[in-house]
Coordinates of C-alpha atoms and ligand atoms in Angstrom, one line a residue:
M27 CA 104.3 -83.9 -37.6
T28 CA 102.7 -82.0 -35.6
Q29 CA 100.0 -84.4 -33.6
P30 CA 96.7 -82.3 -34.0
R31 CA 93.9 -82.7 -31.2
S32 CA 90.4 -83.5 -32.7
A33 CA 88.7 -80.6 -34.2
G34 CA 86.6 -78.5 -31.6
E35 CA 89.0 -79.2 -28.4
S36 CA 90.7 -75.9 -28.9
F37 CA 89.8 -72.8 -30.8
V38 CA 92.4 -70.3 -31.4
S39 CA 91.4 -67.1 -33.7
T40 CA 91.8 -63.2 -33.7
T41 CA 88.9 -63.3 -36.1
P42 CA 86.4 -65.4 -34.4
A43 CA 83.5 -63.6 -36.7
A44 CA 85.0 -65.3 -40.0
G45 CA 84.5 -68.9 -38.3
D46 CA 80.8 -68.1 -37.5
A47 CA 80.0 -66.4 -40.8
F48 CA 81.0 -69.7 -42.5
D49 CA 79.1 -71.8 -40.1
S50 CA 76.3 -71.0 -42.0
L51 CA 77.2 -71.5 -45.5
A52 CA 78.5 -75.1 -44.3
A53 CA 75.3 -77.3 -45.0
D54 CA 75.2 -75.8 -49.0
Y55 CA 78.5 -75.3 -49.4
D56 CA 79.5 -78.5 -51.5
Q57 CA 76.3 -78.3 -53.4
A58 CA 76.5 -74.8 -54.3
F59 CA 80.3 -74.4 -55.1
T60 CA 82.3 -77.4 -55.0
Q61 CA 80.0 -79.6 -57.3
S62 CA 79.3 -76.6 -59.5
I63 CA 80.4 -76.5 -63.2
T64 CA 82.2 -73.3 -62.3
G65 CA 83.5 -74.3 -59.0
R66 CA 84.8 -77.9 -60.2
A67 CA 86.7 -75.8 -63.2
Q68 CA 88.5 -73.9 -60.7
R69 CA 89.3 -76.1 -58.3
E70 CA 90.9 -78.9 -61.3
A71 CA 93.4 -75.9 -62.1
V72 CA 94.4 -76.2 -58.2
H73 CA 94.6 -79.5 -58.0
R74 CA 96.8 -79.6 -61.0
R75 CA 99.5 -77.5 -59.2
L76 CA 98.7 -79.7 -55.9
E77 CA 100.1 -82.7 -58.0
A78 CA 103.2 -80.8 -59.4
R79 CA 104.6 -79.2 -56.3
L80 CA 103.3 -82.2 -53.9
A81 CA 104.7 -85.7 -53.3
V82 CA 103.7 -88.8 -51.9
G83 CA 104.3 -88.6 -48.1
D84 CA 104.6 -85.2 -47.4
R85 CA 102.9 -83.7 -44.4
V86 CA 101.1 -80.6 -45.6
L87 CA 99.3 -78.3 -43.3
E88 CA 95.7 -77.0 -44.9
L89 CA 94.1 -73.3 -43.8
G90 CA 90.7 -72.9 -44.2
C91 CA 90.1 -76.2 -45.4
G92 CA 86.3 -75.6 -45.9
T93 CA 84.3 -79.3 -46.0
G94 CA 87.6 -80.9 -46.8
E95 CA 87.5 -81.7 -50.6
D96 CA 91.1 -80.8 -51.1
A97 CA 92.0 -82.4 -47.8
V98 CA 90.6 -85.7 -48.7
Y99 CA 92.1 -85.5 -52.4
L100 CA 95.7 -85.1 -50.9
A101 CA 95.4 -87.8 -48.1
R102 CA 94.2 -90.0 -51.2
R103 CA 97.0 -89.4 -52.8
G104 CA 99.2 -90.5 -49.9
M105 CA 100.0 -87.5 -48.0
T106 CA 99.4 -86.5 -44.3
V107 CA 97.2 -83.5 -43.6
L108 CA 96.6 -81.3 -41.0
A109 CA 93.6 -79.7 -41.9
T110 CA 92.5 -76.7 -40.2
D111 CA 89.4 -73.9 -40.3
P112 CA 87.8 -71.9 -37.9
S113 CA 84.2 -72.9 -38.9
A114 CA 83.1 -75.8 -36.5
K115 CA 80.1 -76.5 -38.8
M116 CA 82.8 -76.5 -42.1
L117 CA 85.0 -79.4 -40.0
E118 CA 82.0 -81.2 -39.1
A119 CA 81.3 -82.0 -43.1
A120 CA 85.0 -82.0 -43.5
R121 CA 84.8 -85.0 -41.1
R122 CA 82.0 -86.7 -42.7
K123 CA 83.7 -86.3 -46.0
A124 CA 87.2 -87.5 -44.5
T125 CA 85.2 -90.8 -42.8
D126 CA 83.0 -91.6 -46.0
A127 CA 86.6 -91.5 -48.1
G128 CA 88.1 -94.0 -45.9
V129 CA 91.3 -91.2 -45.0
G130 CA 91.1 -90.8 -41.0
E131 CA 94.4 -92.0 -40.6
A132 CA 96.1 -89.6 -43.1
L133 CA 93.7 -86.6 -42.3
A134 CA 93.5 -84.7 -38.8
L135 CA 91.0 -81.9 -38.4
R136 CA 91.6 -78.9 -36.4
R137 CA 89.5 -75.9 -35.3
M138 CA 91.5 -73.0 -36.1
A139 CA 92.3 -69.7 -38.1
A140 CA 94.8 -68.5 -39.9
E141 CA 95.9 -66.4 -37.1
G142 CA 96.3 -69.1 -34.3
L143 CA 99.1 -70.8 -36.0
A144 CA 101.1 -70.1 -33.2
A145 CA 99.8 -72.7 -31.2
L146 CA 101.3 -75.4 -33.4
P147 CA 104.4 -76.4 -31.7
D148 CA 106.5 -78.1 -33.9
D149 CA 109.0 -76.2 -36.1
H150 CA 109.8 -77.6 -39.7
A151 CA 106.9 -80.1 -39.0
F152 CA 105.5 -79.7 -42.5
D153 CA 106.8 -80.0 -46.1
A154 CA 104.1 -77.9 -47.8
A155 CA 101.2 -75.2 -46.3
F156 CA 98.0 -74.9 -48.5
S157 CA 94.7 -72.7 -48.7
N158 CA 92.3 -72.6 -51.0
F159 CA 89.9 -70.3 -52.2
G160 CA 90.2 -67.4 -50.7
A161 CA 90.3 -68.7 -46.9
L162 CA 93.5 -65.7 -46.2
N163 CA 91.2 -63.3 -47.4
C164 CA 89.5 -63.4 -44.2
A165 CA 93.0 -62.9 -42.3
A166 CA 93.2 -59.3 -41.5
D167 CA 97.1 -59.4 -41.9
L168 CA 99.1 -62.2 -43.8
A169 CA 102.8 -61.0 -42.5
P170 CA 102.2 -63.0 -39.3
V171 CA 100.5 -65.4 -40.8
A172 CA 103.5 -65.8 -43.3
R173 CA 106.1 -65.6 -40.4
E174 CA 104.5 -68.6 -38.5
L175 CA 104.6 -70.4 -41.7
A176 CA 107.8 -69.8 -42.1
R177 CA 108.7 -71.7 -38.8
L178 CA 106.6 -74.3 -39.5
V179 CA 107.6 -75.3 -43.0
R180 CA 110.8 -76.8 -43.3
P181 CA 113.7 -75.1 -45.1
G182 CA 112.8 -75.8 -49.2
G183 CA 109.3 -76.4 -48.3
V184 CA 106.5 -74.6 -50.3
V185 CA 103.7 -72.7 -49.8
I186 CA 100.2 -72.7 -52.4
L187 CA 97.6 -70.1 -51.9
C188 CA 94.6 -69.6 -53.7
L189 CA 93.3 -66.1 -52.9
L190 CA 90.7 -64.0 -54.2
G191 CA 91.5 -61.2 -57.0
R192 CA 91.2 -57.9 -56.9
W193 CA 90.7 -57.2 -60.5
T194 CA 88.2 -59.7 -62.0
A195 CA 87.4 -59.2 -65.5
W196 CA 84.4 -61.4 -65.3
E197 CA 82.7 -59.5 -62.3
W198 CA 82.6 -56.1 -64.4
L199 CA 81.7 -57.7 -67.2
W200 CA 78.5 -59.5 -65.1
F201 CA 77.2 -56.9 -62.9
L202 CA 77.7 -54.0 -65.6
L203 CA 75.7 -56.0 -67.7
H204 CA 73.3 -57.0 -64.7
G205 CA 73.1 -53.1 -64.3
Q206 CA 74.8 -53.1 -61.3
P207 CA 78.2 -50.8 -61.6
R208 CA 78.9 -50.6 -57.8
S209 CA 79.0 -54.4 -57.5
A210 CA 81.6 -54.2 -60.6
V211 CA 84.1 -52.6 -58.7
R212 CA 83.0 -53.8 -54.8
R213 CA 86.5 -55.5 -54.5
L214 CA 88.3 -52.2 -54.9
R215 CA 86.8 -50.7 -51.7
P216 CA 89.6 -49.7 -49.3
G217 CA 89.5 -52.2 -46.5
G218 CA 87.8 -54.8 -48.3
L219 CA 84.1 -56.1 -48.2
P220 CA 81.8 -57.2 -44.6
W221 CA 80.4 -60.1 -45.2
R222 CA 78.2 -61.5 -42.6
G223 CA 80.1 -60.2 -39.5
A224 CA 83.4 -61.2 -40.9
Q225 CA 85.7 -59.0 -43.5
V226 CA 86.7 -60.2 -46.7
R227 CA 89.8 -58.2 -48.0
Y228 CA 91.6 -58.0 -51.4
P229 CA 95.1 -57.4 -51.1
P230 CA 97.1 -55.9 -54.3
L231 CA 99.6 -58.9 -55.4
R232 CA 102.4 -56.9 -54.2
Q233 CA 101.4 -56.7 -50.7
V234 CA 101.0 -60.0 -51.0
R235 CA 104.7 -60.7 -51.6
R236 CA 105.8 -58.5 -49.4
A237 CA 103.8 -59.9 -46.8
F238 CA 105.6 -63.1 -47.2
R239 CA 109.5 -61.8 -47.8
P240 CA 111.6 -62.7 -46.9
A241 CA 111.6 -66.0 -45.6
W242 CA 109.1 -66.7 -49.0
R243 CA 110.3 -66.2 -52.7
L244 CA 107.2 -66.0 -54.8
V245 CA 108.3 -68.6 -58.2
R246 CA 104.8 -69.1 -59.7
S247 CA 101.5 -67.0 -60.0
A248 CA 98.5 -68.2 -62.1
G249 CA 95.1 -66.9 -62.6
V250 CA 92.4 -69.4 -61.7
G251 CA 88.9 -67.8 -62.7
T252 CA 90.2 -65.6 -64.9
F253 CA 88.1 -67.1 -68.2
V254 CA 86.3 -69.7 -66.3
P255 CA 83.5 -67.7 -64.9
P256 CA 83.0 -67.4 -61.0
S257 CA 80.3 -69.2 -59.0
Y258 CA 77.4 -66.7 -59.6
A259 CA 77.2 -67.4 -63.0
E260 CA 76.6 -71.1 -62.6
P261 CA 73.2 -70.8 -64.2
W262 CA 75.1 -69.4 -67.0
A263 CA 77.4 -71.8 -66.8
R264 CA 75.1 -74.6 -66.9
R265 CA 73.4 -73.6 -69.9
H266 CA 76.9 -73.5 -71.6
P267 CA 78.8 -76.1 -70.4
R268 CA 81.2 -76.9 -73.8
L269 CA 81.5 -73.0 -73.6
V270 CA 82.8 -73.6 -70.1
A271 CA 85.1 -76.7 -71.0
T272 CA 86.7 -74.3 -73.8
L273 CA 87.5 -71.3 -71.7
A274 CA 89.1 -74.0 -69.4
R275 CA 91.4 -74.8 -72.0
L276 CA 91.9 -71.4 -72.8
E277 CA 92.9 -70.5 -69.0
R278 CA 94.8 -74.0 -68.7
R279 CA 97.0 -72.6 -72.1
T280 CA 97.5 -68.8 -70.4
E281 CA 97.1 -69.1 -66.6
T282 CA 100.8 -67.5 -65.9
L283 CA 100.6 -64.9 -68.5
S284 CA 100.7 -61.5 -66.7
P285 CA 96.8 -60.1 -67.4
V286 CA 95.3 -63.4 -66.9
V287 CA 97.0 -63.6 -63.6
R288 CA 96.0 -60.4 -62.5
L289 CA 92.3 -60.1 -63.7
G290 CA 91.3 -63.8 -62.6
D291 CA 88.3 -64.3 -59.5
H292 CA 91.3 -66.2 -57.8
V293 CA 95.0 -66.0 -58.3
L294 CA 97.3 -68.9 -57.4
L295 CA 100.6 -68.1 -55.6
E296 CA 103.3 -70.4 -55.3
F297 CA 106.3 -69.7 -52.5
E298 CA 109.3 -71.1 -51.8
R299 CA 110.9 -71.1 -48.5
S300 CA 114.0 -69.8 -48.6
Ligands
SAM16 C1 85.7 -69.8 -49.5 S1 86.0 -71.2 -47.8 C2 86.9 -72.4 -48.7 C3 87.3 -73.2 -48.1 C4 87.8 -74.4 -48.8 N1 89.0 -74.0 -48.6 C5 87.7 -75.0 -50.2 O1 88.6 -74.9 -50.8 O2 86.5 -75.2 -50.7 C6 86.7 -70.1 -47.2 C7 87.3 -70.8 -46.0 O3 87.8 -70.2 -45.0 C8 87.3 -70.3 -43.5 N2 88.1 -69.1 -43.2 C9 87.6 -67.9 -42.5 N3 88.2 -67.1 -41.9 C10 89.7 -67.7 -41.9 C11 90.4 -67.3 -41.2 N4 90.8 -66.1 -40.6 N5 91.8 -68.4 -41.4 C12 91.6 -69.7 -41.7 N6 90.3 -69.5 -42.5 C13 89.4 -69.1 -42.5 C14 86.3 -70.1 -44.0 O4 85.6 -71.0 -42.3 C15 85.7 -71.5 -45.0 O5 85.8 -72.9 -44.4

């Protein structure tokens, strides 16, 4: 596996704004999202697929690891993880979490945006690459990222991507009920949305597939957060925990059906290397 240098030693990015933008979120991220009812339910759906696709001993590259929740999860299950993120503060939080979990040996952290993958020298160094909860919605162009992943992941390996969706049933309902119709359709704005100096994009599924061709074949897609509410509905979710649990079960049963895939807060895509 590529021997990672310590976080902060080098930083490769063509979108420096993204790392800075997320720095300001790092301190509260776990409390506001990771530990929330909605965040936990959405992450569990992703973890089910990680369990299904990855095995003990796999070498995993994570893009946009944030506070390291998934990286620690994978390291605890016997995988070797290189977790990357452009935000120095997110990586600090991830390092603390890895130390607390005692998985320092299996988990390396490196400050890097997805656009900087060319700096990783070893071809086929990984069995899988993974990115959760919209990290790659901050990348301006997915095609060069997909090409670098094709170099870094061995033939037969997988890429698992959880991206922010474009058509989100909950979002329309929520913002229309709150009298904010412009917010209801905000993800459809051409070019995406500016956010704290970064730009968040919501590419249509066909565009993502095209970016990953020809090296990657889409083998599964699922909706995440189609019935389970998004994080801004957390106060509502806290008042209705049993209903959220029921919605999570419904989502689990239907996650790969076409409308459920397309109407989620996130979409979870699994690609195999040709
Ligand atoms: C919503 S957070 C998700 C964090 C983590 N994956 C999780 O599941 O909690 C998005 C993360 O993407 C990172 N990010 C932003 N732009 C990025 C880019 N161009 N490449 C890789 N990661 C990026 C941010 O620093 C942030 O940590």
